[in-house]
Amino acid sequence: DVQLTQSPSFLSASVGDRVTITCRPSQGVSTYLAWYQQKPGKAPKLLISAASTLQSGVPSRFSGGGSGTEFTLAISSLQPEDFATYYCQQLNSYPWTFGQGTKVEIK
Amino acid sequence: EVQLVESGGGLVQPGGSLRLSCTASGFTFGRFWMNWVRQAPGKGPEWVANIKHDGSDVSYVASVRGRFTISRDNARDSLYLQMNSLRVDDTAVYYCTREWRPFYHDSGSDTWGQGTLVIVSS
């Protein structure tokens, strides 16, 4: 199975900060990588697919990049509604797997 | 409105069975791969299984293979997960999800249901 390692696991930031989350697969996944945002008690929400394709309705402050074994999710200017847990998911080889998550909290 | 609604969760003893259902609305169900994803309390999501848009291909995570069966009825816009030989570590919220792109299975899940809680305990 492809293991996904996210870093950091926890991030404390202020409104307006730029934040970057990294996802490193244990083997190359081309660009078959998605990013999700999850808030407490809610289902995950797809933000980015194919490593860098922003989903409809997702603010442009979110961006994704990378390929192979290193990917990033960036939020250019953190807003109050962005405080949540973020997960990456690889869809290159079965079983699809998720990273362990990055919790973004208010400093 | 695109919507998925799960049902069928509950409390079951180890070794027991449950059948989860997911009813889709607001889109052409038969064009999309569908998934079951679960999330144990306090943990991250775990992909469980998926099924091709026409039902002709399925895949499972190893921990459920041979115990769980995913199926669909496109005439009823419905997805199912038959869960047998349930174990304590199957306890989780189970989500039905839709792949983002029609006919593709590797694009990510853009639509999720509200989830149904399965508790396996004696």
Coordinates of C-alpha atoms in Angstrom, one line a residue, chain B:
Chain B
E1 CA -29.1 19.4 -5.8
V2 CA -26.6 16.5 -5.9
Q3 CA -27.2 14.5 -2.8
L4 CA -26.3 11.1 -1.2
V5 CA -28.2 9.8 1.8
E6 CA -26.9 6.7 3.7
S7 CA -28.9 4.5 6.0
G8 CA -28.6 1.1 7.7
G9 CA -26.0 1.8 10.4
G10 CA -26.4 0.7 14.0
L11 CA -25.1 -1.3 16.9
V12 CA -24.1 -4.9 16.1
Q13 CA -22.3 -7.6 17.9
P14 CA -18.9 -8.9 16.7
G15 CA -19.5 -11.5 14.0
G16 CA -22.8 -10.0 13.0
S17 CA -23.9 -8.4 9.7
L18 CA -25.3 -5.1 8.5
R19 CA -26.3 -3.8 5.1
L20 CA -25.7 -0.2 4.4
S21 CA -27.6 1.7 1.7
C22 CA -27.0 4.9 -0.1
T23 CA -29.6 6.7 -2.2
A24 CA -28.4 9.2 -4.8
S25 CA -30.3 12.1 -6.2
G26 CA -29.7 15.2 -8.4
F27 CA -27.3 13.4 -10.9
T28 CA -27.2 10.5 -13.4
F29 CA -26.1 7.8 -10.9
G30 CA -25.2 5.3 -13.6
R31 CA -22.4 7.5 -15.0
F32 CA -20.3 7.6 -11.8
W33 CA -18.0 5.3 -9.9
M34 CA -19.0 5.2 -6.3
N35 CA -17.1 4.5 -3.1
W36 CA -17.5 3.7 0.5
V37 CA -15.2 5.5 2.9
R38 CA -15.1 5.1 6.6
Q39 CA -13.8 7.1 9.5
A40 CA -13.2 5.6 12.9
P41 CA -13.7 8.0 15.9
G42 CA -10.9 10.5 16.1
K43 CA -9.1 9.0 13.1
G44 CA -8.6 10.0 9.4
P45 CA -10.7 8.6 6.6
E46 CA -10.1 5.2 5.2
W47 CA -11.2 4.1 1.7
V48 CA -13.1 0.8 1.9
A49 CA -14.3 -0.1 -1.5
N50 CA -15.5 1.2 -4.9
I51 CA -17.6 0.0 -7.8
K52 CA -17.6 0.9 -11.5
H53 CA -20.4 3.0 -12.9
D54 CA -22.0 -0.1 -14.5
G55 CA -21.2 -2.5 -11.6
S56 CA -18.8 -4.6 -13.6
D57 CA -15.7 -3.9 -11.5
V58 CA -15.1 -3.6 -7.8
S59 CA -12.1 -3.2 -5.4
Y60 CA -11.7 -3.4 -1.7
V61 CA -9.2 -2.6 1.0
A62 CA -7.5 -5.8 2.2
S63 CA -9.0 -5.6 5.7
V64 CA -12.5 -6.0 4.4
R65 CA -12.0 -8.2 1.4
G66 CA -14.0 -11.4 1.7
R67 CA -16.2 -9.9 4.5
F68 CA -17.8 -6.9 2.7
T69 CA -19.5 -6.7 -0.6
I70 CA -20.2 -3.5 -2.5
S71 CA -23.0 -3.5 -5.1
R72 CA -25.3 -1.0 -6.9
D73 CA -28.7 -0.8 -8.5
N74 CA -28.6 1.9 -11.1
A75 CA -32.4 1.6 -11.7
R76 CA -32.9 2.5 -8.1
D77 CA -30.0 5.1 -7.9
S78 CA -28.7 3.1 -5.0
L79 CA -25.4 1.9 -3.6
Y80 CA -25.0 -0.9 -1.0
L81 CA -22.4 -2.3 1.3
Q82 CA -23.1 -5.7 2.8
M83 CA -20.9 -6.2 5.8
N84 CA -20.5 -9.7 7.3
S85 CA -18.3 -11.0 10.1
L86 CA -18.0 -7.6 11.6
R87 CA -15.2 -6.9 14.0
V88 CA -14.7 -4.3 16.7
D89 CA -12.3 -2.4 14.5
D90 CA -15.0 -1.9 11.8
T91 CA -16.6 0.6 14.1
A92 CA -16.8 3.9 12.2
V93 CA -18.9 6.4 10.4
Y94 CA -19.4 5.0 6.9
Y95 CA -19.7 7.5 4.0
C96 CA -21.0 6.9 0.5
T97 CA -19.1 9.1 -2.0
R98 CA -19.2 9.9 -5.6
E99 CA -16.2 10.2 -7.9
W100 CA -15.8 13.7 -9.3
R101 CA -15.5 12.9 -13.0
P102 CA -18.1 10.7 -14.8
F103 CA -16.7 7.3 -15.8
Y104 CA -13.4 7.9 -14.0
H105 CA -12.4 6.2 -10.7
D106 CA -9.3 8.2 -9.8
S107 CA -10.4 11.8 -9.6
G108 CA -11.4 12.1 -5.9
S109 CA -14.7 12.2 -4.1
D110 CA -16.6 15.5 -4.7
T111 CA -19.9 14.4 -3.1
W112 CA -20.3 12.8 0.3
G113 CA -23.3 11.7 2.2
Q114 CA -23.9 12.6 5.8
G115 CA -22.5 9.3 7.0
T116 CA -24.1 6.4 9.0
L117 CA -22.5 5.2 12.2
V118 CA -21.7 1.5 12.6
I119 CA -20.8 0.4 16.1
V120 CA -19.5 -3.2 16.6
S121 CA -19.5 -4.1 20.2
S122 CA -20.6 -6.8 22.6

